Tab-separated table of C-alpha atoms in Angstrom:
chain	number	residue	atom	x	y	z
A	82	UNK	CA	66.543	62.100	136.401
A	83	UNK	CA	68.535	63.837	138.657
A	84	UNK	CA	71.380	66.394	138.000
A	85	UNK	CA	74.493	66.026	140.051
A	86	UNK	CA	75.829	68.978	142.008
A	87	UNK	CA	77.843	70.386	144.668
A	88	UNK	CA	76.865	73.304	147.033
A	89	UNK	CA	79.358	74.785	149.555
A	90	UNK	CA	78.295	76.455	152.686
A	91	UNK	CA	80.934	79.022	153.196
A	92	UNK	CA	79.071	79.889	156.599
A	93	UNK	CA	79.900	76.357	157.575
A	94	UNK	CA	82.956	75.817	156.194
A	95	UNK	CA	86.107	75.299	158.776
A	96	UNK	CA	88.621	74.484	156.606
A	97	UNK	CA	89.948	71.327	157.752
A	98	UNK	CA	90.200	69.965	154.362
A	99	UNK	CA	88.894	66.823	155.188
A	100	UNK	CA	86.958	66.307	151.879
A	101	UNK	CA	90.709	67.050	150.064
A	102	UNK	CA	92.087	63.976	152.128
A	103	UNK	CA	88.487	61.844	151.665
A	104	UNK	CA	89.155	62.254	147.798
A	105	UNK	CA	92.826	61.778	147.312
A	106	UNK	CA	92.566	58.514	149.967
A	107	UNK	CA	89.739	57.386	148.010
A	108	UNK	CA	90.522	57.505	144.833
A	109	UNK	CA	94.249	57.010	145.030
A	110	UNK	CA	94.983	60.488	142.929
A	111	UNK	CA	98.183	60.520	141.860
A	112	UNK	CA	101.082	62.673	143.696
A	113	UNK	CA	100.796	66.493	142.559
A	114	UNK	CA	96.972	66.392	141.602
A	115	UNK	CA	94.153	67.656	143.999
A	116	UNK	CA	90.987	67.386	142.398
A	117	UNK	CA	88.896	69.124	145.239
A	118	UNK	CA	90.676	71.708	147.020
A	119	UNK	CA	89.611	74.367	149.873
A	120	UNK	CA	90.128	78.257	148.959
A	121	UNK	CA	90.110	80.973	152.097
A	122	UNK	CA	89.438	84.773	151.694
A	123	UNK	CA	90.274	87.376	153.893
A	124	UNK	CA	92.416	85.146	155.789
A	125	UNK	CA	93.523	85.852	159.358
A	126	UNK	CA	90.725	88.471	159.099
A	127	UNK	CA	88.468	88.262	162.210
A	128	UNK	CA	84.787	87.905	160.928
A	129	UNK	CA	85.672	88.014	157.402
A	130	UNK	CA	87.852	84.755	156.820
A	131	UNK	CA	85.336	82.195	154.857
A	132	UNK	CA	86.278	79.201	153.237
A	133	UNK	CA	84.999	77.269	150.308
A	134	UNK	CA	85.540	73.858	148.925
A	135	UNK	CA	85.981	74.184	145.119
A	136	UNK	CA	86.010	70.853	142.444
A	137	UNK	CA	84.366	70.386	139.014
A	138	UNK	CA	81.047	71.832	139.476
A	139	UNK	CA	80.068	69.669	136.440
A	140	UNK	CA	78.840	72.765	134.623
A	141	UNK	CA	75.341	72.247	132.649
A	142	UNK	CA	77.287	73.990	129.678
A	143	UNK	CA	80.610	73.342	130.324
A	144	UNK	CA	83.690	75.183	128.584
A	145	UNK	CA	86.134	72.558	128.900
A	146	UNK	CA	84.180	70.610	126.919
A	147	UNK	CA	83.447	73.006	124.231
A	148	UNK	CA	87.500	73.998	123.964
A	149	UNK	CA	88.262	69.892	123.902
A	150	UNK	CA	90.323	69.644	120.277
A	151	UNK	CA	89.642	65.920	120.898
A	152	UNK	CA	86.392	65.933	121.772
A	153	UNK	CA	87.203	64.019	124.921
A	154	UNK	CA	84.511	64.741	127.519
A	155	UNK	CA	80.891	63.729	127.223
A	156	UNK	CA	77.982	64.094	129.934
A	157	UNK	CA	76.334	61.755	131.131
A	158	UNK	CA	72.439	61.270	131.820
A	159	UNK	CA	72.825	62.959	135.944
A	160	UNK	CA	74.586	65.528	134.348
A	161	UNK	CA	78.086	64.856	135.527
A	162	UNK	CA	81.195	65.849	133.087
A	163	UNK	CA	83.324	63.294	132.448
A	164	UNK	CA	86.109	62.730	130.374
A	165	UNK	CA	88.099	59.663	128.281
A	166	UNK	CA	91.630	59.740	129.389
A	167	UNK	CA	92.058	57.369	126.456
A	168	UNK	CA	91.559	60.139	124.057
A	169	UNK	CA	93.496	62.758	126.138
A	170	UNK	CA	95.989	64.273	124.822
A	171	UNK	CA	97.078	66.703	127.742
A	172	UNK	CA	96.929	69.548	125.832
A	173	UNK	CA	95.612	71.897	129.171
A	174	UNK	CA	93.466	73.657	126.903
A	175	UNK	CA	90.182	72.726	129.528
A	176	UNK	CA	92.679	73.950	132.462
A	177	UNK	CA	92.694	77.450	130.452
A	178	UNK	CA	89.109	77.552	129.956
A	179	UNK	CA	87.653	75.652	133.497
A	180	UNK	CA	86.508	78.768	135.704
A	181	UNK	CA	87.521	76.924	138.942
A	182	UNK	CA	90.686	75.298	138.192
A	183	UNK	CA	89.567	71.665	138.166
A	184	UNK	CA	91.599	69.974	135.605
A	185	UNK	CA	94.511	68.910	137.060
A	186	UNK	CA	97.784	66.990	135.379
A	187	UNK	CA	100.053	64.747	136.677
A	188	UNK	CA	103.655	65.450	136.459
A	189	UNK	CA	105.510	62.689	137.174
A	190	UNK	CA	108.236	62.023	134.313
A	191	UNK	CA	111.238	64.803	134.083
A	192	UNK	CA	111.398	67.935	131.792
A	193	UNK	CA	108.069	69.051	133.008
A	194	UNK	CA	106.360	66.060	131.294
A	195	UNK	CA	102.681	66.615	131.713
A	196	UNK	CA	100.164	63.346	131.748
A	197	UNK	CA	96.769	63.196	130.936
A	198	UNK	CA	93.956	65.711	132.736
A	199	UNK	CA	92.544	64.355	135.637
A	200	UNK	CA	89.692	66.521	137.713
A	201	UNK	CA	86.161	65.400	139.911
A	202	UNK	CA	84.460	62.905	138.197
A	203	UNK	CA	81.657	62.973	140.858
A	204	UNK	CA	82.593	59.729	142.226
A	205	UNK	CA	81.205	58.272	139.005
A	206	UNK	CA	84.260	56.632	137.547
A	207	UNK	CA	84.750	56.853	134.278
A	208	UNK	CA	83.856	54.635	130.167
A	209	UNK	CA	84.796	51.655	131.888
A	210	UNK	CA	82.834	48.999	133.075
A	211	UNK	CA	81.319	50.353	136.786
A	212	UNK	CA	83.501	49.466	139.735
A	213	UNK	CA	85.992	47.892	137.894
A	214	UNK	CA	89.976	47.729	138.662
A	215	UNK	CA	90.640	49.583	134.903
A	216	UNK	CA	88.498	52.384	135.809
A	217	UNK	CA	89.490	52.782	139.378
A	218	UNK	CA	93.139	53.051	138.151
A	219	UNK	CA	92.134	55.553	135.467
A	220	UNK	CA	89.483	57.586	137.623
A	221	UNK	CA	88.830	56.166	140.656
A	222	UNK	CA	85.741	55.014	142.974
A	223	UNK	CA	82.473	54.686	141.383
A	224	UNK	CA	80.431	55.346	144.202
A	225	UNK	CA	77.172	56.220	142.194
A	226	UNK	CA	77.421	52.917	140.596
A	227	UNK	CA	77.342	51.151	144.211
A	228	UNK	CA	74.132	53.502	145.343
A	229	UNK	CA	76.051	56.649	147.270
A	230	UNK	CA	77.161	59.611	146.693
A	231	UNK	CA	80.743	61.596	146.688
A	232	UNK	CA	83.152	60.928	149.744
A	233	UNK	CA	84.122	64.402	149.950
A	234	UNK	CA	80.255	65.465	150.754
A	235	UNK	CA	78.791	62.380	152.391
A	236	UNK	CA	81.747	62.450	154.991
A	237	UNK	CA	81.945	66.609	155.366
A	238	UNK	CA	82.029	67.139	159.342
A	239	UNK	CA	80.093	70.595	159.398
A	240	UNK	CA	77.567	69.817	156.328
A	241	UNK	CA	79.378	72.394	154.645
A	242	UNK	CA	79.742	70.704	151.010
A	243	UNK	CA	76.258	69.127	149.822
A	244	UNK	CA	76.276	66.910	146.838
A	245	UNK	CA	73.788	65.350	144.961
A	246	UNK	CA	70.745	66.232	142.787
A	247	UNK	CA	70.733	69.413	142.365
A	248	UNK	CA	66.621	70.521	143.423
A	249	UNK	CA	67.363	68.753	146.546
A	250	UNK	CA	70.546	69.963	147.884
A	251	UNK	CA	69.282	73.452	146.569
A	252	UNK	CA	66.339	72.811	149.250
A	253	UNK	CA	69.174	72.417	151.863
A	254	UNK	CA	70.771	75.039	151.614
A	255	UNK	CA	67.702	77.548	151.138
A	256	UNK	CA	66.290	75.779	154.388
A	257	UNK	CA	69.748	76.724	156.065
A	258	UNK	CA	69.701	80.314	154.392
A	259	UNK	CA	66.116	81.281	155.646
A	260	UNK	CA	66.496	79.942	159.068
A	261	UNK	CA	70.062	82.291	159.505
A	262	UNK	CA	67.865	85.466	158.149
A	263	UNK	CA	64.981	84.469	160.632
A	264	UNK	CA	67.443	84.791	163.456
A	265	UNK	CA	68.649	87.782	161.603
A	266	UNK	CA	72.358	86.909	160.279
A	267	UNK	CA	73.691	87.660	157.007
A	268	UNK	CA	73.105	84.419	154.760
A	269	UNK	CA	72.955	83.245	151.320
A	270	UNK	CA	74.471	85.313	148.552
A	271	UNK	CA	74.992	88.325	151.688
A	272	UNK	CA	78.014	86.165	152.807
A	273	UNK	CA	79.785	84.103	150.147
A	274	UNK	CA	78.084	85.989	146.700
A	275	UNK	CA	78.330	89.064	143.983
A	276	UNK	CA	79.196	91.095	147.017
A	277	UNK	CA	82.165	89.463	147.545
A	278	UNK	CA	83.695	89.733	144.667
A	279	UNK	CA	82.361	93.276	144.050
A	280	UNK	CA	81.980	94.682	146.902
A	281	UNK	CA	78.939	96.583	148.524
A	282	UNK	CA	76.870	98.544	146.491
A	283	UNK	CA	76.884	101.409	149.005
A	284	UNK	CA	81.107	101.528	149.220
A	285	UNK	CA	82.983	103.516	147.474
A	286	UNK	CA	84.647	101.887	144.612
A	287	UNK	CA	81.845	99.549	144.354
A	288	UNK	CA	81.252	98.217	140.543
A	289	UNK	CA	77.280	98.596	139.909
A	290	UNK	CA	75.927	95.471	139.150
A	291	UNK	CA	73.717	95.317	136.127
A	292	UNK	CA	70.840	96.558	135.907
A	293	UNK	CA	69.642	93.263	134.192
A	294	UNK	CA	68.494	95.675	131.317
A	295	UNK	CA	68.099	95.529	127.745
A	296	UNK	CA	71.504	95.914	125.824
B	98	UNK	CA	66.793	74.457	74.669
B	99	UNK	CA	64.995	72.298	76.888
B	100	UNK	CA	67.855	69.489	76.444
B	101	UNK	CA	70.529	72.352	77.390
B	102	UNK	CA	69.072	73.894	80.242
B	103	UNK	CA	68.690	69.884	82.009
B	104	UNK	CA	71.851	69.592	81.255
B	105	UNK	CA	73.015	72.822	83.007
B	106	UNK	CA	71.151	72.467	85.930
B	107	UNK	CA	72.432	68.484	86.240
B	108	UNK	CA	75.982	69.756	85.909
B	109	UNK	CA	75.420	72.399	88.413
B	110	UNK	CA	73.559	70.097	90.557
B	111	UNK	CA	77.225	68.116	90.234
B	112	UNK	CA	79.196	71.283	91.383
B	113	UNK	CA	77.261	71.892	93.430
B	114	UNK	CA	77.270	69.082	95.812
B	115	UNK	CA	81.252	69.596	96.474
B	116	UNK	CA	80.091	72.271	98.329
B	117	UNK	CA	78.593	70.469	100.970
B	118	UNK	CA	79.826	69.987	104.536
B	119	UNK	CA	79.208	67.584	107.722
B	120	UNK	CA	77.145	69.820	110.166
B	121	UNK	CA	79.719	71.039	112.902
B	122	UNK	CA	78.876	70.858	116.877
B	123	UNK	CA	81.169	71.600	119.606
B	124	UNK	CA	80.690	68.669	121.594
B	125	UNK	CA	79.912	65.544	118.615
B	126	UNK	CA	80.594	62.992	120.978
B	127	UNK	CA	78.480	64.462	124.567
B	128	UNK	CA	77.211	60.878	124.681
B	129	UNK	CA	79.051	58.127	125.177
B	130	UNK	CA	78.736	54.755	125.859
B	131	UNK	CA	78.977	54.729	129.551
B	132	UNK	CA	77.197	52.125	131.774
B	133	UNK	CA	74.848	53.676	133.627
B	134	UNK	CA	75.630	54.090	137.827
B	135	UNK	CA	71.726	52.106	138.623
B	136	UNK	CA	72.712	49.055	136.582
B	137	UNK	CA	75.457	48.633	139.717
B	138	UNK	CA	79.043	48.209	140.584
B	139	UNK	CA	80.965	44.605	140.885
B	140	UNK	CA	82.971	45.279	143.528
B	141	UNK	CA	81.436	44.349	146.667
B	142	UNK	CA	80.931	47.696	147.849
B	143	UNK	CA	77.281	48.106	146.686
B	144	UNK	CA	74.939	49.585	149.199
B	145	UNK	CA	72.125	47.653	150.134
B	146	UNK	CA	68.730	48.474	150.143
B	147	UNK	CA	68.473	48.940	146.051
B	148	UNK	CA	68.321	46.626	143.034
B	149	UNK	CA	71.112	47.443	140.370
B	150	UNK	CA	69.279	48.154	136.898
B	151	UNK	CA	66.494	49.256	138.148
B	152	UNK	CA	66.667	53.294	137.922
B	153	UNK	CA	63.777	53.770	140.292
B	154	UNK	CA	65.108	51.670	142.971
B	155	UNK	CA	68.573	53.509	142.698
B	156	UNK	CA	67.131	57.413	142.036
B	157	UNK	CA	65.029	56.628	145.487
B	158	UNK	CA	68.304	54.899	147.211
B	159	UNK	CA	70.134	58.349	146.018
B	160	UNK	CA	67.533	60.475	146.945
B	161	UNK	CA	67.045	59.251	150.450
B	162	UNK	CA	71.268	59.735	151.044
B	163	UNK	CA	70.660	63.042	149.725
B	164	UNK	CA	68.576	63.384	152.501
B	165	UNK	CA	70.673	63.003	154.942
B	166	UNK	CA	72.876	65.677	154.248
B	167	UNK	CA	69.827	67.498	155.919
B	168	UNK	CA	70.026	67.685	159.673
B	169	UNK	CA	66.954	69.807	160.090
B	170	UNK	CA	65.569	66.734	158.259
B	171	UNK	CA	67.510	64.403	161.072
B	172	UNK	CA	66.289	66.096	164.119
B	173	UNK	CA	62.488	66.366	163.323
């Protein structure tokens, strides 16, 4: 069975957040919620501006779920996290624990009235029955149940944001990865990895990166 | 004696059993009832090419748009 997940290219990446338009349009996400947006570094910075396009990354081990007080997410057999918004309680605790921001909340009433979370569902809908108009108004398109795959991938310009399972978009990208190094460009983890977020090894300042040692 | 020590260990088997306690788990409810994507959508929008509710039909309908995020697969 396959297990559902996104890759971003940040080589490829242009920014021209078409997959945030493709998945608001789509599913019709309320005003004030983004449930895929696209984060720059170093931007303005000539050769070092990359962008990425971030969502749920449907973690195999997800925190969200493990913080839930209502136990409200499950997983289902591809591996996607989904949630019941009829047991939400819009507590925020996942948007505390989610490493990439990807519960969102509508706020729609006054006094800072905050709804129930909404975030990626993988174009997979959500408990109710597929394609139908309850679970399109509660989570939107459920394009796995009709045979594709997420908007915000399938219609990427560049091929920048791969979905699906996860050996074969994996393949894609290491295809892309060794064909840059061939021609001899930084790729892979060189461009969008540990290094940037840490920094070289051989600057100064650097943090070492474990050793991968026994503790 | 005999009589008295059944007895004891009966009553302590009694106590004994408040003591008990559900196991816990993070996530109690990771599965629920949600209709699988291959059985299909109602909605008109269904891609042809596949037969909803039958997982190998759909996994290989899946597979091949997974594909075609490739284009080093596309120009060959």
């Amino acid at each position: 069975m396959a297990r559902m997940k996104f890759i971003c290219d940040a080589e490829r990446c242009i920014e021209c957040n078409g997959c945030v338009t493709a998945c608001k349009n789509d599913n019709e996400v309320p005003w004030g919620v983004n449930r895929r947006r696209v984060v720059t570094i170093n931007d303005g910075v000539i050769g070092a501006e990359k962008s990425i396009s971030v969502a749920c990354m449907h973690c195999a081990d997800a925190p969200c779920m493990a913080v839930c007080p209502v136990d409200c997410f499950y997983r289902t057999d591809e591996g996607v996290v989904l949630h019941d918004k009829d047991t939400c309680i819009g507590c925020a605790y996942c948007s505390y624990a989610c490493p990439f921001g990807a519960p969102q909340f509508p706020s729609t009433g006054t006094f800072g009235l905050r709804g129930k979370m909404d975030k990626c569902t993988f174009c997979s809908g959500g408990p109710e029955a597929n394609g139908s108009v309850a679970e399109f108004e509660k989570y939107g398109r459920n394009r796995l149940a009709e045979g594709k795959l997420p908007l915000c991938a399938e219609m990427c310009s560049t091929k920048a944001l791969i979905g699906g399972d996860g050996d074969v978009i994996a393949d894609i990208f290491r295809a892309r990865v060794v064909k840059r190094q061939t021609a001899g460009k930084n790729a892979g983890a060189d461009v969008f990895g540990w290094t940037t977020a840490y920094g070289q090894p051989d600057k100064a300042g650097a943090k070492a990166a474990p050793t991968g040692g026994k503790i | 004696m005999k009589l008295r020590t059944v007895t004891a260990a009966l009553l302590a088997l009694g106590f004994l059993s408040a003591c008990n306690s559900e196991p816990g788990s993070l996530a109690l409810n990771s599965k629920r009832p949600d209709i699988a994507p291959f059985m299909g959508a109602d909605n008109g929008f269904m891609v042809k090419g596949w037969k909803p509710g039958d997982a190998k039909s759909w996994q290989e309908e899946i597979n091949k748009r997974n594909q075609q995020q490739s284009e080093y697969i596309k120009i060959k």
